[in-house]
């Protein structure tokens, strides 16, 4: 079994500082990366910034600064955000790095060598905001201005010499690939829109621009810069040292296990990128997952709409882990989701502070008082204990399988339900009334501690910092967190010390007026 796992986020445009939509993509990718890591995989997790193209050039011009300087500054805010979000990424790529431009130019030469690139002229519509070409039937006119129907962004007319990629040639191979690899485009609900786009006929794609300079020059013709999407998509392999296909990074991690992206950029990842790779005779990523949007009101959150929720503000107010938990739980993965501070506060109070944090505190305090601060030994599981413990073992492979199908909703529901069951178990068992039956008292305490440990392991990919604090109860370190250990009901060793921990989540005072 392949124990390497390579996951990527989209690389973000540093045209403005990051917002909640960007944070969302990154947090979800981090969840998968951390889960795979604690499940024994050798994980490579890549994120970064997409710095070329007209959109960035114009944003820099507007500020009156050199585009690279402009990118340096904003790219840093994305890099800082990845730290603030506690991402476990192994690399952060910038498309203005030398390693990247060399790689893009190599891919270009490969496409040219295989006769997939030719010089001609592009006349048509272009959206700078999306960095995308649109045909007439993808546009609508609002107040006399042409806009993309899907993104609502403005388009402008382009008429210039351009290199083209023979996308039309790859129509049938792409359709075959979708057919032979039914999960290549996920979730399945998004697959059909891609297939019908491809079936409607693919035109060759303009892959260079001549009227501006902020990009990677076309090899042997530096009057042209390479189309920013061909440039950007290549980040997934330039970060693995392509064209060095014998390099261990490339060998271990290509093809990617999953490109996690927003649904708005599915066409680029599920049509153009695989076509470029097919043309270069390189393997295709195993999966492209297009998640939904974070909405503010009913609209996609975006700079141009001015409805941005700043992740840093929310983190300063509520803390990082509550935000991570909230986004993972409340935005049904794969669909669009509305977010609000009110729901975030409910999540903190009920799920994190009450159901999880309070359970940890309560059971720890009870153990300290009644078992001299040690994990009890002399235990004998009964049906009530095994019923709840076995839920973990019975679901171990199901959970793995759900994660491999990006079913985060199953994962979080499992945790929420078992937290409820555990609180109920502790109340129903009434250990405080069992002081005359030491074996039963010990067993209830041990069972509750074991369940807390297992839940904490499962919560780790969602709320890493808080779970590391919780694991101090058992003196378990990050490097020792192992998903498969939730199968072991005797993991905790009798007589080992139980440590008191600080409160994990503070309740938010709610004003109910
Ligand atoms: N630079 C391109 C991606 C190139 S990948 C080779 C790009 N950048 S972006 O900064 O505009 O957006 C990147 C991603 O951010 C989107 O695909 C999506 O994953 C995420 N989001 C941006 N706004 C979003 C929401 N409002 N909600 C959820 N995610 C969205 O596109």
Short mmCIF file of C-alpha atoms and ligand atoms in Angstrom, two decimals:
data_model
loop_
_atom_site.label_atom_id
_atom_site.label_comp_id
_atom_site.label_asym_id
_atom_site.label_seq_id
_atom_site.Cartn_x
_atom_site.Cartn_y
_atom_site.Cartn_z
CA UNK A 1 0.00 0.00 0.00
CA UNK A 2 1.28 3.46 -0.91
CA UNK A 3 2.08 5.16 2.38
CA UNK A 4 2.89 8.52 0.78
CA UNK A 5 0.22 11.17 0.80
CA UNK A 6 0.48 14.46 -1.07
CA UNK A 7 -2.15 17.14 -0.51
CA UNK A 8 -2.26 20.67 -1.92
CA UNK A 9 -4.28 23.82 -1.38
CA UNK A 10 -4.85 26.25 -4.23
CA UNK A 11 -2.05 28.78 -4.36
CA UNK A 12 -3.59 32.09 -3.44
CA UNK A 13 -3.48 35.34 -5.41
CA UNK A 14 -1.62 37.87 -3.31
CA UNK A 15 -3.74 40.66 -4.77
CA UNK A 16 -5.22 41.47 -1.39
CA UNK A 17 -4.82 40.13 2.10
CA UNK A 18 -6.29 36.71 2.93
CA UNK A 19 -9.92 36.27 3.93
CA UNK A 20 -12.02 33.53 5.46
CA UNK A 21 -12.46 31.67 2.15
CA UNK A 22 -8.70 31.24 1.86
CA UNK A 23 -8.44 30.23 5.51
CA UNK A 24 -11.15 27.64 4.89
CA UNK A 25 -9.32 25.87 2.03
CA UNK A 26 -6.16 25.78 4.09
CA UNK A 27 -7.76 24.55 7.31
CA UNK A 28 -9.54 21.72 5.51
CA UNK A 29 -6.31 20.67 3.80
CA UNK A 30 -4.55 20.76 7.15
CA UNK A 31 -7.24 18.54 8.63
CA UNK A 32 -6.57 15.86 5.99
CA UNK A 33 -2.80 16.26 6.25
CA UNK A 34 -2.84 15.83 10.02
CA UNK A 35 -5.25 12.92 9.90
CA UNK A 36 -3.09 11.07 7.40
CA UNK A 37 0.01 11.81 9.43
CA UNK A 38 -1.42 10.31 12.62
CA UNK A 39 -2.58 7.37 10.54
CA UNK A 40 1.01 6.56 9.66
CA UNK A 41 1.36 8.21 6.24
CA UNK A 42 4.37 10.08 4.97
CA UNK A 43 2.57 13.35 4.27
CA UNK A 44 3.60 16.19 2.03
CA UNK A 45 1.38 19.24 2.33
CA UNK A 46 1.87 22.18 -0.01
CA UNK A 47 0.42 25.66 -0.07
CA UNK A 48 1.66 28.97 -1.47
CA UNK A 49 0.95 32.04 -3.58
CA UNK A 50 0.14 32.55 -7.27
CA UNK A 51 1.96 35.75 -8.12
CA UNK A 52 1.99 36.37 -11.87
CA UNK A 53 -0.57 37.66 -14.35
CA UNK A 54 -2.45 40.79 -15.20
CA UNK A 55 -4.52 40.77 -12.02
CA UNK A 56 -1.40 41.10 -9.87
CA UNK A 57 0.34 43.48 -12.29
CA UNK A 58 -2.65 45.84 -12.16
CA UNK A 59 -2.99 45.59 -8.38
CA UNK A 60 0.69 46.53 -8.05
CA UNK A 61 0.33 49.40 -10.55
CA UNK A 62 -2.60 50.75 -8.58
CA UNK A 63 -0.38 50.91 -5.50
CA UNK A 64 2.46 52.34 -7.58
CA UNK A 65 4.88 49.58 -6.58
CA UNK A 66 6.97 47.10 -8.44
CA UNK A 67 4.99 43.83 -8.80
CA UNK A 68 7.61 41.68 -7.08
CA UNK A 69 7.78 44.04 -4.13
CA UNK A 70 4.01 44.08 -4.03
CA UNK A 71 3.94 40.25 -4.02
CA UNK A 72 6.69 39.99 -1.41
CA UNK A 73 4.55 41.95 0.98
CA UNK A 74 1.22 40.23 0.45
CA UNK A 75 2.68 36.76 0.00
CA UNK A 76 4.13 37.23 3.47
CA UNK A 77 0.66 37.81 4.89
CA UNK A 78 -0.38 34.43 3.44
CA UNK A 79 2.73 32.77 4.84
CA UNK A 80 2.03 34.39 8.20
CA UNK A 81 -1.56 33.24 8.00
CA UNK A 82 -0.42 29.66 7.50
CA UNK A 83 1.42 29.95 10.81
CA UNK A 84 -1.50 31.66 12.52
CA UNK A 85 -3.79 28.87 11.30
CA UNK A 86 -1.25 26.33 12.63
CA UNK A 87 -0.99 24.62 9.26
CA UNK A 88 1.32 21.64 9.12
CA UNK A 89 2.45 22.42 5.56
CA UNK A 90 5.91 21.18 4.60
CA UNK A 91 6.46 23.77 1.92
CA UNK A 92 5.18 27.17 0.83
CA UNK A 93 5.74 27.87 -2.84
CA UNK A 94 5.79 31.24 -4.54
CA UNK A 95 5.47 31.24 -8.30
CA UNK A 96 8.07 34.01 -8.48
CA UNK A 97 10.72 31.61 -7.20
CA UNK A 98 13.41 30.39 -9.57
CA UNK A 99 12.66 26.71 -8.88
CA UNK A 100 9.15 27.35 -10.13
CA UNK A 101 9.91 29.29 -13.30
CA UNK A 102 12.48 26.67 -14.36
CA UNK A 103 9.90 24.01 -13.90
CA UNK A 104 7.18 25.88 -15.83
CA UNK A 105 9.53 26.51 -18.73
CA UNK A 106 10.48 22.82 -18.79
CA UNK A 107 6.85 21.81 -18.93
CA UNK A 108 6.28 24.31 -21.73
CA UNK A 109 9.17 22.85 -23.73
CA UNK A 110 7.75 19.39 -23.22
CA UNK A 111 4.36 20.48 -24.54
CA UNK A 112 6.01 22.18 -27.48
CA UNK A 113 8.16 19.15 -28.21
CA UNK A 114 5.04 16.97 -28.28
CA UNK A 115 3.42 19.35 -30.75
CA UNK A 116 0.77 20.51 -28.31
CA UNK A 117 1.62 24.21 -28.65
CA UNK A 118 1.35 26.44 -31.72
CA UNK A 119 1.44 30.17 -32.44
CA UNK A 120 -1.72 31.97 -33.63
CA UNK A 121 -3.93 34.88 -32.58
CA UNK A 122 -6.48 35.18 -29.75
CA UNK A 123 -9.55 37.36 -30.19
CA UNK A 124 -12.03 37.02 -27.41
CA UNK A 125 -13.16 37.87 -23.90
CA UNK A 126 -10.97 37.71 -20.85
CA UNK A 127 -11.68 38.24 -17.17
CA UNK A 128 -8.67 39.64 -15.36
CA UNK A 129 -10.28 38.97 -12.01
CA UNK A 130 -10.64 35.24 -12.79
CA UNK A 131 -7.65 35.16 -15.18
CA UNK A 132 -9.96 33.21 -17.48
CA UNK A 133 -11.11 33.22 -21.09
CA UNK A 134 -14.87 33.09 -21.65
CA UNK A 135 -16.89 32.29 -24.73
CA UNK A 136 -19.96 34.38 -25.64
CA UNK A 137 -22.40 31.87 -24.20
CA UNK A 138 -20.68 32.08 -20.82
CA UNK A 139 -21.33 35.82 -20.59
CA UNK A 140 -24.26 38.05 -19.70
CA UNK A 141 -24.75 41.79 -20.02
CA UNK A 142 -25.54 43.77 -16.87
CA UNK A 143 -25.90 47.58 -17.11
CA UNK A 144 -24.29 47.53 -20.52
CA UNK A 145 -21.24 45.65 -19.26
CA UNK A 146 -20.31 42.10 -20.11
CA UNK A 147 -19.73 39.78 -17.20
CA UNK A 148 -19.08 36.10 -16.65
CA UNK A 149 -22.33 34.35 -15.75
CA UNK A 150 -20.62 32.06 -13.25
CA UNK A 151 -18.37 34.48 -11.40
CA UNK A 152 -20.06 37.80 -12.33
CA UNK A 153 -16.65 39.28 -12.99
CA UNK A 154 -16.16 41.85 -15.75
CA UNK A 155 -14.56 40.79 -19.02
CA UNK A 156 -12.51 42.76 -21.49
CA UNK A 157 -11.75 42.21 -25.17
CA UNK A 158 -8.37 40.76 -26.08
CA UNK A 159 -6.99 40.70 -29.59
CA UNK A 160 -3.36 39.67 -29.82
CA UNK A 161 -0.84 37.12 -31.01
CA UNK A 162 -0.84 34.14 -28.69
CA UNK A 163 0.46 30.63 -28.31
CA UNK A 164 -2.24 28.00 -28.11
CA UNK A 165 -2.38 24.66 -26.37
CA UNK A 166 -4.16 21.92 -28.37
CA UNK A 167 -6.81 21.37 -25.73
CA UNK A 168 -9.29 20.08 -28.33
CA UNK A 169 -7.07 17.07 -28.92
CA UNK A 170 -7.53 15.95 -25.30
CA UNK A 171 -11.31 15.96 -25.21
CA UNK A 172 -11.71 12.21 -25.66
CA UNK A 173 -8.78 11.18 -23.41
CA UNK A 174 -10.19 13.43 -20.68
CA UNK A 175 -13.66 11.91 -20.96
CA UNK A 176 -12.10 8.45 -20.86
CA UNK A 177 -10.15 9.40 -17.78
CA UNK A 178 -13.29 10.64 -15.98
CA UNK A 179 -15.02 7.41 -16.92
CA UNK A 180 -12.21 5.11 -15.83
CA UNK A 181 -11.56 7.03 -12.63
CA UNK A 182 -15.01 7.76 -11.28
CA UNK A 183 -13.72 9.60 -8.21
CA UNK A 184 -11.23 11.77 -10.05
CA UNK A 185 -13.59 14.73 -9.75
CA UNK A 186 -15.20 14.97 -6.34
CA UNK A 187 -17.70 15.47 -4.91
CA UNK A 188 -19.72 13.59 -7.49
CA UNK A 189 -22.21 16.46 -7.70
CA UNK A 190 -19.53 18.57 -9.37
CA UNK A 191 -18.43 15.93 -11.81
CA UNK A 192 -21.34 16.33 -14.19
CA UNK A 193 -20.80 20.02 -14.78
CA UNK A 194 -17.20 19.30 -15.80
CA UNK A 195 -18.17 16.41 -18.04
CA UNK A 196 -20.83 18.44 -19.81
CA UNK A 197 -18.36 21.28 -20.31
CA UNK A 198 -15.88 18.89 -21.93
CA UNK A 199 -18.59 17.16 -23.95
CA UNK A 200 -19.80 20.49 -25.30
CA UNK A 201 -16.48 20.65 -27.15
CA UNK A 202 -13.11 21.99 -26.10
CA UNK A 203 -11.47 24.83 -27.98
CA UNK A 204 -7.72 25.16 -28.03
CA UNK A 205 -6.57 27.31 -25.14
CA UNK A 206 -4.62 30.53 -25.36
CA UNK A 207 -1.56 29.96 -23.17
CA UNK A 208 0.50 33.11 -23.59
CA UNK A 209 0.01 36.86 -23.45
CA UNK A 210 1.91 39.56 -25.26
CA UNK A 211 0.37 42.78 -23.98
CA UNK A 212 1.93 42.72 -20.50
CA UNK A 213 5.14 41.44 -18.99
CA UNK A 214 4.44 40.18 -15.46
CA UNK A 215 4.90 36.48 -15.94
CA UNK A 216 7.31 33.73 -16.89
CA UNK A 217 8.71 34.30 -20.40
CA UNK A 218 7.90 31.76 -23.09
CA UNK A 219 11.14 29.87 -23.81
CA UNK A 220 12.75 31.24 -26.98
CA UNK A 221 10.24 34.07 -27.36
CA UNK A 222 10.32 36.52 -24.52
CA UNK A 223 7.80 38.83 -26.15
CA UNK A 224 5.26 36.48 -24.59
CA UNK A 225 4.61 35.51 -20.98
CA UNK A 226 3.09 32.14 -20.14
CA UNK A 227 -0.64 32.14 -19.28
CA UNK A 228 -0.91 32.48 -15.52
CA UNK A 229 -2.97 29.30 -15.04
CA UNK A 230 -0.45 27.14 -16.90
CA UNK A 231 2.17 28.80 -14.71
CA UNK A 232 0.18 28.40 -11.47
CA UNK A 233 -0.97 24.81 -11.91
CA UNK A 234 2.61 23.72 -12.42
CA UNK A 235 3.31 24.64 -8.77
CA UNK A 236 2.06 21.21 -7.78
CA UNK A 237 5.04 19.61 -9.51
CA UNK A 238 7.58 22.42 -9.39
CA UNK A 239 7.48 22.05 -5.60
CA UNK A 240 8.51 18.40 -6.14
CA UNK A 241 11.49 19.44 -8.27
CA UNK A 242 9.98 18.67 -11.68
CA UNK A 243 11.54 18.11 -14.26
CA UNK A 244 13.79 15.99 -12.01
CA UNK A 245 11.49 13.00 -12.21
CA UNK A 246 14.07 10.78 -10.56
CA UNK A 247 14.23 13.09 -7.58
CA UNK A 248 12.84 11.44 -4.45
CA UNK A 249 10.32 14.24 -3.89
CA UNK A 250 8.78 13.73 -7.30
CA UNK A 251 9.01 9.97 -7.07
CA UNK A 252 7.41 9.79 -3.63
CA UNK A 253 4.70 12.34 -4.06
CA UNK A 254 3.62 12.55 -7.68
CA UNK A 255 0.84 11.95 -8.59
CA UNK A 256 -0.78 13.99 -5.83
CA UNK A 257 -3.28 12.18 -3.65
CA UNK A 258 -5.61 15.15 -3.76
CA UNK A 259 -5.78 18.73 -4.97
CA UNK A 260 -8.15 20.48 -2.63
CA UNK A 261 -9.67 23.54 -4.26
CA UNK A 262 -12.77 25.72 -4.27
CA UNK A 263 -15.49 24.85 -6.77
CA UNK A 264 -14.85 28.12 -8.62
CA UNK A 265 -11.56 26.78 -9.99
CA UNK A 266 -12.64 23.27 -10.85
CA UNK A 267 -12.40 23.75 -14.61
CA UNK A 268 -8.74 24.67 -14.38
CA UNK A 269 -7.94 21.67 -12.21
CA UNK A 270 -10.19 19.04 -13.73
CA UNK A 271 -9.84 19.98 -17.41
CA UNK A 272 -6.82 22.14 -18.20
CA UNK A 273 -4.37 20.67 -15.66
CA UNK A 274 -5.01 17.01 -16.59
CA UNK A 275 -4.82 17.94 -20.27
CA UNK A 276 -1.42 19.61 -19.77
CA UNK A 277 -0.22 16.56 -17.88
CA UNK A 278 -1.53 14.13 -20.49
CA UNK A 279 0.22 16.15 -23.17
CA UNK A 280 3.45 16.08 -21.19
CA UNK A 281 3.00 12.32 -20.62
CA UNK A 282 2.91 12.78 -16.86
CA UNK A 283 0.58 10.97 -14.46
CA UNK A 284 -2.60 12.76 -13.37
CA UNK A 285 -3.45 13.62 -9.76
CA UNK A 286 -5.59 10.97 -8.11
CA UNK A 287 -8.32 13.33 -7.10
CA UNK A 288 -9.51 16.90 -7.45
CA UNK A 289 -11.97 17.93 -4.76
CA UNK A 290 -13.96 21.15 -5.28
CA UNK A 291 -15.34 22.35 -1.97
CA UNK A 292 -18.15 24.85 -1.56
CA UNK A 293 -17.95 28.52 -0.73
CA UNK A 294 -18.06 30.35 2.51
CA UNK A 295 -20.95 32.73 2.13
CA UNK A 296 -21.55 36.03 3.80
CA UNK A 297 -25.29 36.54 3.65
CA UNK A 298 -26.10 34.65 0.49
CA UNK A 299 -23.06 35.68 -1.49
CA UNK A 300 -19.57 34.28 -1.94
CA UNK A 301 -17.17 36.11 0.30
CA UNK A 302 -14.74 38.00 -1.86
CA UNK A 303 -12.76 41.19 -2.00
CA UNK A 304 -14.67 42.57 -4.96
CA UNK A 305 -17.97 42.14 -3.11
CA UNK A 306 -16.63 43.88 0.00
CA UNK A 307 -18.17 41.29 2.34
CA UNK A 308 -14.99 39.90 3.81
CA UNK A 309 -14.79 38.29 7.24
CA UNK A 310 -11.22 38.60 8.45
CA UNK A 311 -9.94 35.30 9.90
CA UNK A 312 -7.36 37.11 12.03
CA UNK A 313 -10.00 39.27 13.69
CA UNK A 314 -12.07 36.19 14.50
CA UNK A 315 -9.01 34.35 15.82
CA UNK A 316 -8.08 37.31 18.01
CA UNK A 317 -11.55 37.40 19.42
CA UNK A 318 -12.30 33.68 19.83
CA UNK A 319 -9.04 31.78 19.36
CA UNK A 320 -7.84 29.60 16.51
CA UNK A 321 -9.16 26.18 17.48
CA UNK A 322 -12.77 27.34 17.89
CA UNK A 323 -12.58 28.77 14.36
CA UNK A 324 -11.06 25.57 12.96
CA UNK A 325 -13.68 23.45 14.71
CA UNK A 326 -16.49 25.69 13.61
CA UNK A 327 -15.51 25.78 9.93
CA UNK A 328 -15.00 22.03 9.81
CA UNK A 329 -18.22 21.23 11.62
CA UNK A 330 -20.69 23.83 10.52
CA UNK A 331 -19.93 24.17 6.83
CA UNK A 332 -21.26 20.91 5.47
CA UNK A 333 -18.23 19.83 3.48
CA UNK A 334 -18.74 19.99 -0.27
CA UNK A 335 -21.57 22.51 0.01
CA UNK A 336 -21.68 26.25 0.45
CA UNK A 337 -21.99 27.41 4.03
CA UNK A 338 -23.08 30.55 5.75
CA UNK A 339 -21.04 31.51 8.76
CA UNK A 340 -21.96 33.74 11.65
CA UNK A 341 -20.44 34.75 14.96
CA UNK A 342 -23.57 33.60 16.70
CA UNK A 343 -23.21 30.02 15.49
CA UNK A 344 -19.51 30.12 16.27
CA UNK A 345 -20.31 31.12 19.86
CA UNK A 346 -22.87 28.30 20.13
CA UNK A 347 -20.25 25.82 18.94
CA UNK A 348 -17.74 27.05 21.50
CA UNK A 349 -20.22 26.91 24.35
CA UNK A 350 -21.95 23.69 23.64
CA UNK A 351 -19.50 21.44 21.78
CA UNK A 352 -16.10 22.64 22.89
CA UNK A 353 -16.59 24.04 26.39
CA UNK A 354 -19.45 21.82 27.61
CA UNK A 355 -19.30 18.52 25.83
CA UNK A 356 -15.54 18.17 25.38
CA UNK A 357 -13.67 20.57 27.68
CA UNK A 358 -15.89 20.03 30.65
CA UNK A 359 -15.77 16.25 30.22
CA UNK A 360 -11.97 16.34 30.29
CA UNK A 361 -11.92 18.52 33.41
CA UNK A 362 -14.58 16.57 35.22
CA UNK A 363 -13.14 13.10 34.65
CA UNK A 364 -9.60 14.27 35.43
CA UNK A 365 -10.68 15.96 38.66
CA UNK A 366 -12.62 12.86 39.66
CA UNK A 367 -9.61 10.62 38.96
CA UNK A 368 -7.29 12.86 40.93
CA UNK A 369 -9.66 12.81 43.87
CA UNK A 370 -10.57 9.14 43.83
CA UNK A 371 -7.56 7.35 42.38
CA UNK A 372 -4.73 9.31 43.95
CA UNK A 373 -4.09 11.04 40.64
CA UNK A 374 -3.19 7.81 38.86
CA UNK A 375 -4.67 5.73 36.13
CA UNK A 376 -6.51 2.96 37.91
CA UNK A 377 -5.33 -0.63 37.38
CA UNK A 378 -7.54 -3.53 38.56
CA UNK A 379 -10.32 -3.06 36.06
CA UNK A 380 -12.92 -5.34 34.55
CA UNK A 381 -14.88 -4.09 31.54
CA UNK A 382 -18.62 -4.77 31.52
CA UNK A 383 -21.07 -4.52 28.65
CA UNK A 384 -21.86 -0.85 29.30
CA UNK A 385 -18.17 0.01 29.03
CA UNK A 386 -17.48 -2.14 26.01
CA UNK A 387 -20.53 -0.84 24.20
CA UNK A 388 -19.03 2.61 23.97
CA UNK A 389 -15.37 1.57 23.68
CA UNK A 390 -16.16 -0.77 20.81
CA UNK A 391 -17.72 2.04 18.81
CA UNK A 392 -14.18 3.14 18.09
CA UNK A 393 -12.87 -0.25 17.03
CA UNK A 394 -15.92 -1.06 14.96
CA UNK A 395 -15.59 2.22 13.10
CA UNK A 396 -11.84 2.35 12.67
CA UNK A 397 -11.74 1.25 9.04
CA UNK A 398 -15.02 2.96 8.25
CA UNK A 399 -13.53 6.25 9.44
CA UNK A 400 -10.42 5.73 7.30
CA UNK A 401 -12.56 4.99 4.31
CA UNK A 402 -14.76 8.03 4.91
CA UNK A 403 -11.68 10.23 5.15
CA UNK A 404 -10.38 8.80 1.88
CA UNK A 405 -13.68 9.90 0.40
CA UNK A 406 -13.44 13.32 2.03
CA UNK A 407 -16.51 12.65 4.16
CA UNK A 408 -15.59 15.10 6.89
CA UNK A 409 -19.23 15.32 7.90
CA UNK A 410 -19.20 11.66 8.96
CA UNK A 411 -16.02 12.21 10.96
CA UNK A 412 -17.30 15.18 12.89
CA UNK A 413 -20.73 13.62 13.48
CA UNK A 414 -19.00 10.57 14.91
CA UNK A 415 -17.13 12.78 17.39
CA UNK A 416 -20.18 14.83 18.33
CA UNK A 417 -22.25 11.70 18.96
CA UNK A 418 -19.62 9.92 20.96
CA UNK A 419 -19.06 13.00 23.11
CA UNK A 420 -22.75 12.99 23.87
CA UNK A 421 -22.65 9.23 24.64
CA UNK A 422 -19.63 9.63 26.90
CA UNK A 423 -21.14 12.41 28.95
CA UNK A 424 -24.27 10.29 29.30
CA UNK A 425 -22.20 7.23 30.21
CA UNK A 426 -20.40 9.06 33.00
CA UNK A 427 -23.65 10.46 34.40
CA UNK A 428 -25.55 7.16 34.13
CA UNK A 429 -22.76 5.10 35.69
CA UNK A 430 -22.68 7.42 38.71
CA UNK A 431 -19.12 6.51 39.75
CA UNK A 432 -19.49 8.76 42.83
CA UNK A 433 -21.92 6.13 44.18
CA UNK A 434 -19.54 3.23 43.55
CA UNK A 435 -16.98 3.96 46.21
CA UNK A 436 -17.69 0.59 47.89
CA UNK A 437 -17.02 -1.35 44.70
CA UNK A 438 -13.49 -0.44 43.86
CA UNK A 439 -13.22 -2.55 40.70
CA UNK A 440 -16.36 -0.99 39.25
CA UNK A 441 -15.28 2.50 40.27
CA UNK A 442 -11.87 1.94 38.68
CA UNK A 443 -13.37 0.52 35.53
CA UNK A 444 -15.74 3.43 34.99
CA UNK A 445 -12.92 5.91 35.51
CA UNK A 446 -10.58 3.97 33.26
CA UNK A 447 -13.23 3.68 30.54
CA UNK A 448 -13.99 7.40 30.68
CA UNK A 449 -10.29 8.25 30.49
CA UNK A 450 -9.75 5.86 27.58
CA UNK A 451 -12.65 7.40 25.68
CA UNK A 452 -11.37 10.90 26.35
CA UNK A 453 -8.00 9.83 24.99
CA UNK A 454 -9.54 8.36 21.85
CA UNK A 455 -11.77 11.37 21.21
CA UNK A 456 -8.79 13.64 21.73
CA UNK A 457 -6.78 11.70 19.15
CA UNK A 458 -9.65 12.09 16.71
CA UNK A 459 -10.00 15.79 17.48
CA UNK A 460 -6.30 16.40 16.93
CA UNK A 461 -6.55 17.05 13.16
CA UNK A 462 -9.32 19.57 13.85
CA UNK A 463 -8.06 21.40 16.95
CA UNK A 464 -4.38 20.50 17.26
CA UNK A 465 -3.33 22.96 19.97
CA UNK A 466 -6.19 22.26 22.33
CA UNK A 467 -5.84 18.51 21.97
CA UNK A 468 -2.13 18.72 22.71
CA UNK A 469 -3.11 20.47 25.94
CA UNK A 470 -5.69 17.80 26.68
CA UNK A 471 -3.19 15.03 26.04
CA UNK A 472 -1.06 16.44 28.85
CA UNK A 473 -3.55 14.68 31.14
CA UNK A 474 -1.86 11.45 30.04
CA UNK A 475 1.60 12.91 29.26
CA UNK A 476 1.10 11.93 25.60
CA UNK A 477 3.28 13.90 23.17
CA UNK A 478 2.43 14.97 19.63
CA UNK A 479 4.84 12.49 18.04
CA UNK A 480 3.07 9.63 19.82
CA UNK A 481 -0.42 10.40 18.53
CA UNK A 482 -1.53 7.43 16.51
CA UNK A 483 -4.98 7.02 14.99
CA UNK A 484 -4.83 3.24 15.08
CA UNK A 485 -4.44 3.41 18.87
CA UNK A 486 -8.15 4.19 19.19
CA UNK A 487 -8.58 0.46 18.62
CA UNK A 488 -6.66 -0.33 21.81
CA UNK A 489 -8.88 -0.24 24.89
CA UNK A 490 -5.96 -0.85 27.21
CA UNK A 491 -3.65 1.88 25.92
CA UNK A 492 -3.46 3.76 29.21
CA UNK A 493 -1.16 2.09 31.70
CA UNK A 494 -2.32 1.62 35.28
CA UNK A 495 -0.49 3.66 37.91
CA UNK A 496 0.68 6.24 35.35
CA UNK A 497 0.14 9.76 36.58
CA UNK A 498 -2.90 11.81 35.60
CA UNK A 499 -2.18 15.51 35.27
CA UNK A 500 -4.52 18.36 36.00
CA UNK A 501 -4.86 20.68 33.01
CA UNK A 502 -5.98 24.26 32.54
CA UNK A 503 -9.44 24.91 31.25
CA UNK A 504 -9.50 24.06 27.52
CA UNK A 505 -12.24 26.39 26.26
CA UNK A 506 -13.74 29.41 27.97
CA UNK A 507 -17.46 29.83 27.60
CA UNK A 508 -18.63 32.94 25.80
CA UNK A 509 -21.04 35.12 27.75
CA UNK A 510 -24.00 35.51 25.43
CA UNK A 511 -26.22 38.50 25.48
CA UNK A 512 -29.71 37.16 24.92
CA UNK A 513 -31.54 40.49 24.64
N1 LIG B 1 -4.68 31.63 -7.73
C1 LIG B 1 -5.83 30.87 -8.01
C2 LIG B 1 -5.61 29.42 -7.69
C3 LIG B 1 -4.48 28.77 -8.42
S1 LIG B 1 -4.26 27.11 -7.96
C4 LIG B 1 -3.15 26.55 -9.02
C5 LIG B 1 -6.99 31.40 -7.19
N2 LIG B 1 -6.66 32.12 -6.11
S2 LIG B 1 -7.71 32.81 -5.10
O1 LIG B 1 -6.90 33.44 -4.11
O2 LIG B 1 -8.62 33.64 -5.82
O3 LIG B 1 -8.58 31.69 -4.48
C6 LIG B 1 -8.05 30.50 -4.09
C7 LIG B 1 -9.04 29.65 -3.40
O4 LIG B 1 -9.51 30.27 -2.21
C8 LIG B 1 -10.34 29.29 -4.10
O5 LIG B 1 -10.33 28.31 -4.99
C9 LIG B 1 -11.03 28.71 -2.93
O6 LIG B 1 -10.46 27.47 -2.65
C10 LIG B 1 -10.70 29.68 -1.84
N3 LIG B 1 -11.75 30.66 -1.73
C11 LIG B 1 -11.73 31.97 -2.09
N4 LIG B 1 -12.91 32.53 -1.74
C12 LIG B 1 -13.68 31.58 -1.15
C13 LIG B 1 -14.87 31.60 -0.43
N5 LIG B 1 -15.61 32.67 -0.27
N6 LIG B 1 -15.22 30.44 0.18
C14 LIG B 1 -14.44 29.31 0.18
N7 LIG B 1 -13.33 29.28 -0.48
C15 LIG B 1 -13.03 30.31 -1.37
O7 LIG B 1 -8.12 31.13 -7.52
#
